[in-house]
Coordinates of C-alpha atoms and ligand atoms in Angstrom, one line a residue:
X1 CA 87.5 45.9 -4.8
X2 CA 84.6 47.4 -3.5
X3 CA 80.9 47.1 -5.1
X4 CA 77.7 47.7 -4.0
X5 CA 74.5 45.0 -4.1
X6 CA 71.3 45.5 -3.9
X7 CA 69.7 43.1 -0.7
X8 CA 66.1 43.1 -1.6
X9 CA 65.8 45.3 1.3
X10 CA 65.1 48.8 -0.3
X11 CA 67.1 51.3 -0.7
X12 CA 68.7 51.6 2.2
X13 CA 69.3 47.8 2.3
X14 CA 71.9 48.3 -0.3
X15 CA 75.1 47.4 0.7
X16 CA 78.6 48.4 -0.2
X17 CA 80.8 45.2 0.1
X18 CA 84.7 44.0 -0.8
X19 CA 84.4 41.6 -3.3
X20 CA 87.1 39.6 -5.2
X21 CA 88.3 41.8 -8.9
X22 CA 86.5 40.2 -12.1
X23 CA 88.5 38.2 -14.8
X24 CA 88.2 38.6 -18.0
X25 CA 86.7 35.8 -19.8
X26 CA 86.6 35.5 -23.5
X27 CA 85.1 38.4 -25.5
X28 CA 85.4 40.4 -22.2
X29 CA 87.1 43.8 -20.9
X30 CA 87.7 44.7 -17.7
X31 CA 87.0 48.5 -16.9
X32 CA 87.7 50.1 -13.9
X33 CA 84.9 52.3 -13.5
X34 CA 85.4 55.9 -12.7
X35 CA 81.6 57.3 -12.8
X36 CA 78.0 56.0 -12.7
X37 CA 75.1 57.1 -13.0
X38 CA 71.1 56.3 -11.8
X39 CA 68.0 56.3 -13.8
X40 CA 64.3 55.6 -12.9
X41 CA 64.5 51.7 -13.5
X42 CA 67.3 51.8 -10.3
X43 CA 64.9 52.7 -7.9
X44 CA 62.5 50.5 -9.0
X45 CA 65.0 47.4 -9.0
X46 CA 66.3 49.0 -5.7
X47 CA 62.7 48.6 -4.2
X48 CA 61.5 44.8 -5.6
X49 CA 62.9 41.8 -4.3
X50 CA 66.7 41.3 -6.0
X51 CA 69.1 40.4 -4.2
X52 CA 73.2 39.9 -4.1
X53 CA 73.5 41.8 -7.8
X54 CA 75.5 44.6 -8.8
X55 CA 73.0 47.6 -9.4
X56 CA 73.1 50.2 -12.2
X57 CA 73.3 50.0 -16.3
X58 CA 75.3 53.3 -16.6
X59 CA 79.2 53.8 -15.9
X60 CA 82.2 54.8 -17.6
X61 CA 85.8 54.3 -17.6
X62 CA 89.2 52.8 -18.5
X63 CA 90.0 49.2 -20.2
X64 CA 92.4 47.8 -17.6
X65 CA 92.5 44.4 -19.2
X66 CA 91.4 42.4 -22.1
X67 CA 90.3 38.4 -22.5
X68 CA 90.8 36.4 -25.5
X69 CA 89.3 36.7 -28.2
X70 CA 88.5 40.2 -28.3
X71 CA 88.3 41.7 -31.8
X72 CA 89.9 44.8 -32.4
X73 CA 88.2 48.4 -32.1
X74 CA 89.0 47.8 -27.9
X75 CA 92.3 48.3 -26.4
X76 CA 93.8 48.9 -22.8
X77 CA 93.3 52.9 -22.1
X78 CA 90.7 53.2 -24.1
X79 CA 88.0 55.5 -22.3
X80 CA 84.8 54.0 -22.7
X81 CA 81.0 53.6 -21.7
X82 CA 79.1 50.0 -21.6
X83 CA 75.5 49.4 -23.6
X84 CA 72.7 49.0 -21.3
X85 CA 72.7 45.9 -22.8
X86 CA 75.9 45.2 -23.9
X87 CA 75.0 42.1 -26.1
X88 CA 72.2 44.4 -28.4
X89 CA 75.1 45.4 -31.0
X90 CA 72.9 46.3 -34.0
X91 CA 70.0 45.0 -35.7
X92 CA 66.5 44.6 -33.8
X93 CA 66.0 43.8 -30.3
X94 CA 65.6 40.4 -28.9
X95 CA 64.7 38.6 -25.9
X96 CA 68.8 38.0 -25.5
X97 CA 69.7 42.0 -25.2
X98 CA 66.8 42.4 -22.8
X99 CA 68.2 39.8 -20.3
X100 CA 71.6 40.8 -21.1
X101 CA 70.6 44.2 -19.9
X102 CA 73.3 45.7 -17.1
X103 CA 72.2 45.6 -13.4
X104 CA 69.1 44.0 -13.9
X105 CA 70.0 40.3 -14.5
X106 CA 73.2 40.3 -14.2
X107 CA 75.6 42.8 -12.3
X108 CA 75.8 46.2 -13.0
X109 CA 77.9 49.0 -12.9
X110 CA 78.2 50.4 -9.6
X111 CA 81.5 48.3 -8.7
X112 CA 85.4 49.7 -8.9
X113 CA 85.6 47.3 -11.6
X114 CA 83.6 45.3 -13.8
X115 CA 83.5 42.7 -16.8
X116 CA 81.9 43.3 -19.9
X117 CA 81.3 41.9 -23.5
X118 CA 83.9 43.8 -25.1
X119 CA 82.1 43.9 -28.5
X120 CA 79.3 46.6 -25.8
X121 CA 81.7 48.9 -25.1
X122 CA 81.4 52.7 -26.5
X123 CA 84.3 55.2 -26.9
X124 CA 83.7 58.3 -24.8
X125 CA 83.1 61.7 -26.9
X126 CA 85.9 63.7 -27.0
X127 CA 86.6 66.2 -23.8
X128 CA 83.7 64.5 -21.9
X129 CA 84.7 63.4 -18.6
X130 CA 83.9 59.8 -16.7
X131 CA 80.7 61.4 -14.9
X132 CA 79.3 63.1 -17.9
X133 CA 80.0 59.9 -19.8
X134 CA 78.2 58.0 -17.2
X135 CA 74.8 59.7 -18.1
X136 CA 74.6 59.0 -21.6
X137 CA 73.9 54.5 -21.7
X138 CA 70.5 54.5 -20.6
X139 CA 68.7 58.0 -20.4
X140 CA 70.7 59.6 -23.7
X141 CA 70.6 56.2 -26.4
X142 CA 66.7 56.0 -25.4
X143 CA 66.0 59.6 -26.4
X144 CA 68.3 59.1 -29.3
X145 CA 66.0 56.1 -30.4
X146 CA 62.9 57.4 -30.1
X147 CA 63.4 60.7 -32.0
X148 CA 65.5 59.1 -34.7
X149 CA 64.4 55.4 -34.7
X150 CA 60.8 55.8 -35.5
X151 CA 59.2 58.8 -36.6
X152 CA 61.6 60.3 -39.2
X153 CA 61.2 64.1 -38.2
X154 CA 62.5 67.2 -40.3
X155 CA 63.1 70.4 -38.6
X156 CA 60.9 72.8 -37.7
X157 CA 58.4 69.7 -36.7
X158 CA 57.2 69.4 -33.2
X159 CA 58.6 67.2 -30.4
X160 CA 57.0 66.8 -26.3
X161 CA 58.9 66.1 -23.8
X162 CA 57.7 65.0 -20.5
X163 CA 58.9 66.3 -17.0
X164 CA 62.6 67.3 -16.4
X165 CA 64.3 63.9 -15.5
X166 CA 67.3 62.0 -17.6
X167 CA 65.6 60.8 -21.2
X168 CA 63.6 64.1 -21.0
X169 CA 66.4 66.3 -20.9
X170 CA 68.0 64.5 -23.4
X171 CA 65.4 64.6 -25.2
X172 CA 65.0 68.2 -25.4
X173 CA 69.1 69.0 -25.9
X174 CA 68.9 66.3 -28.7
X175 CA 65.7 67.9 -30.3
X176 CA 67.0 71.4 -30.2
X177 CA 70.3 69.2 -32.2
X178 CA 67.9 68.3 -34.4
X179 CA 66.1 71.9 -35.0
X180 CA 62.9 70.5 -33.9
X181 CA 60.3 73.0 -32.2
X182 CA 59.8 71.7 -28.4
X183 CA 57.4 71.4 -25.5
X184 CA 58.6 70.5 -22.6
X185 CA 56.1 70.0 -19.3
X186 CA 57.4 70.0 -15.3
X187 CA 55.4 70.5 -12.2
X188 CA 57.7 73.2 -11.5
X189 CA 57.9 76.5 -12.6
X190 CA 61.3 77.0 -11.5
X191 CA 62.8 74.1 -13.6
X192 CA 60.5 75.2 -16.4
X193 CA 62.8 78.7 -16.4
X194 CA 65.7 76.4 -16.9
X195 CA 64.3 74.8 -19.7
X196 CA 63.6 77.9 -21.6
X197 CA 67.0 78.9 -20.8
X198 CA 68.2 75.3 -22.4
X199 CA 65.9 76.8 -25.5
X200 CA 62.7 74.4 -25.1
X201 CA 59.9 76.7 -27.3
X202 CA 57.1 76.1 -24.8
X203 CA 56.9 75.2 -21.4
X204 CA 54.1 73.6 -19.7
X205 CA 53.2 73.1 -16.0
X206 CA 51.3 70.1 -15.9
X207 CA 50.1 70.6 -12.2
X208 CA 48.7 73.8 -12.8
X209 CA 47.6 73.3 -16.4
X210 CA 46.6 69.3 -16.2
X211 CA 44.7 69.8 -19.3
X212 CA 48.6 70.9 -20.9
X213 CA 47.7 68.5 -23.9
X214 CA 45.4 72.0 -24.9
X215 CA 48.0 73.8 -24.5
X216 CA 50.3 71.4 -27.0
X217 CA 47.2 71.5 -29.8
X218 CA 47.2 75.4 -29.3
X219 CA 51.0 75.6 -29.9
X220 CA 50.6 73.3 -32.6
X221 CA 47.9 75.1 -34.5
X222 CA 45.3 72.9 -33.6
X223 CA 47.2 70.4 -35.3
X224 CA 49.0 68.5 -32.7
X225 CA 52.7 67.6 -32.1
X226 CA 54.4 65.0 -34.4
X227 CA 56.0 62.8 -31.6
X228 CA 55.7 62.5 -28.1
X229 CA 58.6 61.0 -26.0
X230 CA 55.9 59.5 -23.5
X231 CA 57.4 58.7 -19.9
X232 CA 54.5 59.2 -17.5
X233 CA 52.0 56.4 -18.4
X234 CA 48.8 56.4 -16.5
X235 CA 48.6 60.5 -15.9
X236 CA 49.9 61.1 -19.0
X237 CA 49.2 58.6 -22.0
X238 CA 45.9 59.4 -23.1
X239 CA 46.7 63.4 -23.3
X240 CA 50.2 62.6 -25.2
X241 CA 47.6 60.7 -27.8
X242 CA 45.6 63.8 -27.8
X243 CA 49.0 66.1 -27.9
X244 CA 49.8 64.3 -30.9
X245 CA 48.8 65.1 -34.2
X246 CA 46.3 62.4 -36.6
X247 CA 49.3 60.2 -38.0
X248 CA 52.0 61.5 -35.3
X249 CA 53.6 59.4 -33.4
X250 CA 53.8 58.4 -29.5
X251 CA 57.4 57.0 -28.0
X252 CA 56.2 54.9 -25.5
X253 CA 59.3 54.8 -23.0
X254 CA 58.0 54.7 -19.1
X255 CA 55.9 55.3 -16.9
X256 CA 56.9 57.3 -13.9
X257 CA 52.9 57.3 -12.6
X258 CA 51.7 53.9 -13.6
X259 CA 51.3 51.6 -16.4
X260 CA 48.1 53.7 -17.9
X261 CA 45.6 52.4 -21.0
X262 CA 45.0 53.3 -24.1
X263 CA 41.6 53.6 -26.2
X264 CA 41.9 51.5 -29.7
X265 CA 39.1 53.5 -31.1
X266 CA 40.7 57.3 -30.9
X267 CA 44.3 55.8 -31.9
X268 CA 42.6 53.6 -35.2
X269 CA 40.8 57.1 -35.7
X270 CA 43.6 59.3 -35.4
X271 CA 46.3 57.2 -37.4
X272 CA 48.9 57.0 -34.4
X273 CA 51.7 55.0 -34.0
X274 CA 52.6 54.1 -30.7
X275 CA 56.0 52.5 -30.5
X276 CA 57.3 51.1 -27.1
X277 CA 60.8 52.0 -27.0
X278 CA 63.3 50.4 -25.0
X279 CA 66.9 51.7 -24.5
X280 CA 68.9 51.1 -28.0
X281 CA 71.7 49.2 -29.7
X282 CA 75.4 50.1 -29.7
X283 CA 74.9 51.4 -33.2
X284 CA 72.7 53.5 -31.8
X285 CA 74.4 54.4 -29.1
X286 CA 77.6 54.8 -31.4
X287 CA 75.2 57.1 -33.8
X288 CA 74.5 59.1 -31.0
X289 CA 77.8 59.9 -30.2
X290 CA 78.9 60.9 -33.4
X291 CA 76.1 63.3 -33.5
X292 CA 77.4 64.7 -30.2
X293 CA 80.9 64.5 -30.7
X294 CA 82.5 67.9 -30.8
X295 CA 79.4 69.4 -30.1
X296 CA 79.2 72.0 -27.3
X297 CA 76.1 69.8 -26.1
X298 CA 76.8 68.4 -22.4
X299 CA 74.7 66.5 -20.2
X300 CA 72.3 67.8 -17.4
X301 CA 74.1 66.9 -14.2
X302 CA 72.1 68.1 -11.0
X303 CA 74.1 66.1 -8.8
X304 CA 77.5 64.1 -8.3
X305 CA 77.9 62.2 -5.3
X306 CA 81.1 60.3 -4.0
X307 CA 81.2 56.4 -3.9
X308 CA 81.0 56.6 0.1
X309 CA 77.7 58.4 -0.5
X310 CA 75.5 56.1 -2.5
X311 CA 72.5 55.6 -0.7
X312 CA 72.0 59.8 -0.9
X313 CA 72.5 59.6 -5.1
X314 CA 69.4 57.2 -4.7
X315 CA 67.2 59.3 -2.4
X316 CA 68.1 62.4 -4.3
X317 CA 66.6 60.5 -7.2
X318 CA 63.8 59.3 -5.3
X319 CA 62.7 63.2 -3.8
X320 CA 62.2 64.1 -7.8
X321 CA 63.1 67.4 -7.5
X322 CA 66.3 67.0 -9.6
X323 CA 66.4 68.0 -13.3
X324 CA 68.4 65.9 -15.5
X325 CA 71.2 63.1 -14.1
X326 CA 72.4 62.2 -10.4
X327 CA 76.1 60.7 -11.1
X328 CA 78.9 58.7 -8.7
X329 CA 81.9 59.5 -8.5
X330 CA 84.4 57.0 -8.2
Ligands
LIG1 N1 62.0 52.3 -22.3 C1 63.2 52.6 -22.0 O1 64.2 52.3 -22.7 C2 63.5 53.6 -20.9 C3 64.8 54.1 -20.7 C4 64.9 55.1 -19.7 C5 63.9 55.4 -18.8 N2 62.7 54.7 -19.0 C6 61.5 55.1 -18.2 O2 61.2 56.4 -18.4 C7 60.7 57.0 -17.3 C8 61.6 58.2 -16.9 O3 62.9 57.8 -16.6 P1 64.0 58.8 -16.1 O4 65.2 58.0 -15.8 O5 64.2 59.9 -17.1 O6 63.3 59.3 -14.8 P2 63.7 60.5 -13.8 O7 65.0 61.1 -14.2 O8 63.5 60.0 -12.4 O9 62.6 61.6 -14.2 C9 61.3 61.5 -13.8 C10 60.6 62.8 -14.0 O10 59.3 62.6 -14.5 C11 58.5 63.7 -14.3 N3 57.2 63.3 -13.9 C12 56.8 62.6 -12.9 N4 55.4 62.5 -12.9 C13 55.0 63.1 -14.1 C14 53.8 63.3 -14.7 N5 52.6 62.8 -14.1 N6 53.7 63.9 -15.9 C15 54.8 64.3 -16.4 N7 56.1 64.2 -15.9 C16 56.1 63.6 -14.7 C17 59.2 64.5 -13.2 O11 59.7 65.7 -13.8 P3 59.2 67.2 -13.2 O12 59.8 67.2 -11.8 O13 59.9 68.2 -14.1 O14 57.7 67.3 -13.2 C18 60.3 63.6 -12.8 O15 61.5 64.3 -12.3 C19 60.7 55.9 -16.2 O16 59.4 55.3 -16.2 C20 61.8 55.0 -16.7 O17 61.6 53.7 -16.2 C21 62.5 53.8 -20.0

């Protein structure tokens, strides 16, 4: 089969290679992958110092093959999606579902077939296809956490949503799901039109409004939002606290422009919660599909590229111009 690795050589060290077909051992299926997709974390894995692994947490695809000892719920044809982490089933996270995280360290995705813990495997929603199926492991189960994990939020309340890339968009279509009001910020005021056209309430450019967390308190009533799904970090941080009403609630997820700090004295003083947030459990993930399930809701796909084509899927990813996913077809 072919499989790509990551070389420790940047992006354009990755390398597509023939490799031998995984077995399944017990507990495990085999799924021949038919879409993948990228989020943030694969560049930065792409760009440190890995080498001879198996790159990406999303794909999704067909159960080819079974091992022993696999319970039932998982059968050959089934259409499925892997966890991020596919040992994280329920329950609270633990240092085992973060190193048993896909493509970080152990192989990924991004290989014609793969071998994962059965009990990690999702069924695809209805009608999706493989490549909008791909998007939803990483990107769609975090924004599902954070606005249904934490802060318990009734509609009409007020969600942020940071930038146009994978967990924002999700978090904006899951929001609008949810009947939440929603602010969505971009550097661009072309992919701000899009968003208003996906229903986000208020749109923000936060390179020609850099103080946007005003803008938030003044669509707010003065009051401030009730969560923030907080992906920039450094730029962005303190304003989200700011954004964010007293008692409201900050998802901290990433941070696409640096780690950032944060003040104890206004967060004691405003009642905040911040709650890192990282990916979600298959129940989760299972939770979110069900929401989603027969829904007309589909991903945000800017662009699919073919296997042959990899290295491109990344740099498009890199150039941040996209909105929303960059998928591989198989
Ligand atoms: N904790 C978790 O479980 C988890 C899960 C998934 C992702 N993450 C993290 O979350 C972050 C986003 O991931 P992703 O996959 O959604 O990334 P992505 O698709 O690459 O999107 C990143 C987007 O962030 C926006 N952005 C960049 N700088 C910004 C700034 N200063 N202020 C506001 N927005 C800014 C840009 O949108 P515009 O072009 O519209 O401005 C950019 O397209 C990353 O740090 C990633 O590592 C964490």
């Amino acid at each position: 089969m072919r499989a790509y690795y990551l070389t420790g050589n940047g992006l354009d060290g990755i390398e597509c290679r023939t490799a031998a077909e995984p077995e399944p051992g017990p507990g495990d299926a085999i799924i021949r992958v038919g879409a993948a997709s990228l989020n943030y974390r694969d560049l930065i894995l792409a760009r440190g110092p890995t080498s001879d692994r198996i790159p990406l947490s999303d794909g999704a695809g067909e159960v080819v093959a079974l091992g022993g000892e696999v319970g039932q719920g998982i059968a050959v044809g089934d259409r499925v999606m892997a966890c991020f982490s596919p040992v994280w089933t329920d329950g609270p996270i633990s240092l085992k579902a973060f190193e048993g995280a896909l493509g970080g360290r152990i192989d990924g995705m991004l290989a014609e077939y793969v071998s994962v813990s059965a009990a990690g495997l999702v069924r695809i929603p209805q009608g999706w296809t493989l490549e909008e199926a791909a998007t939803l492991p990483c990107a769609a189960v975090t924004a599902w956490n954070a606005l249904n994990e934490g802060a318990k939020l009734s509609p009409g309340q007020t969600v942020v949503l940071l930038g146009t890339g994978g967990v924002s968009m999700f978090g904006l279509q899951l929001a609008k799901l949810m009947r939440l009001n929603t602010v969505i910020t971009s550097k661009s005021d072309d992919k701000l039109e899009r968003m208003q056209a996906l229903g986000a309430d208020v749109t923000i450019n936060y390179s020609t409004t850099p103080d946007w967390e005003l803008d938030v308190l003044e669509a707010t009533q003065g009051e401030g939002a009730d969560l923030v799904l907080e992906v920039g970090g450094a730029d962005t941080l303190p304003r989200s606290m700011a954004a964010t009403r007293i008692g409201g609630e900050i998802a901290v997820i990433g941070s696409v422009s640096g780690e950032g700090s944060v003040n104890p004295r206004r967060l004691i003083a405003r009642s905040q919660t911040l709650r890192g947030v990282w990916i979600g459990s298959r129940r989760m993930f299972e939770d979110l599909v069900r929401a989603i399930d027969g829904h007309p809701l589909r991903p945000v796909i800017d662009a699919v590229y073919s296997f042959d084509h990899v290295i491109d899927a990344y740099r498009h990813l890199e150039s941040q111009t996209h909105v929303g996913k960059v998928v591989v077809r198989f």
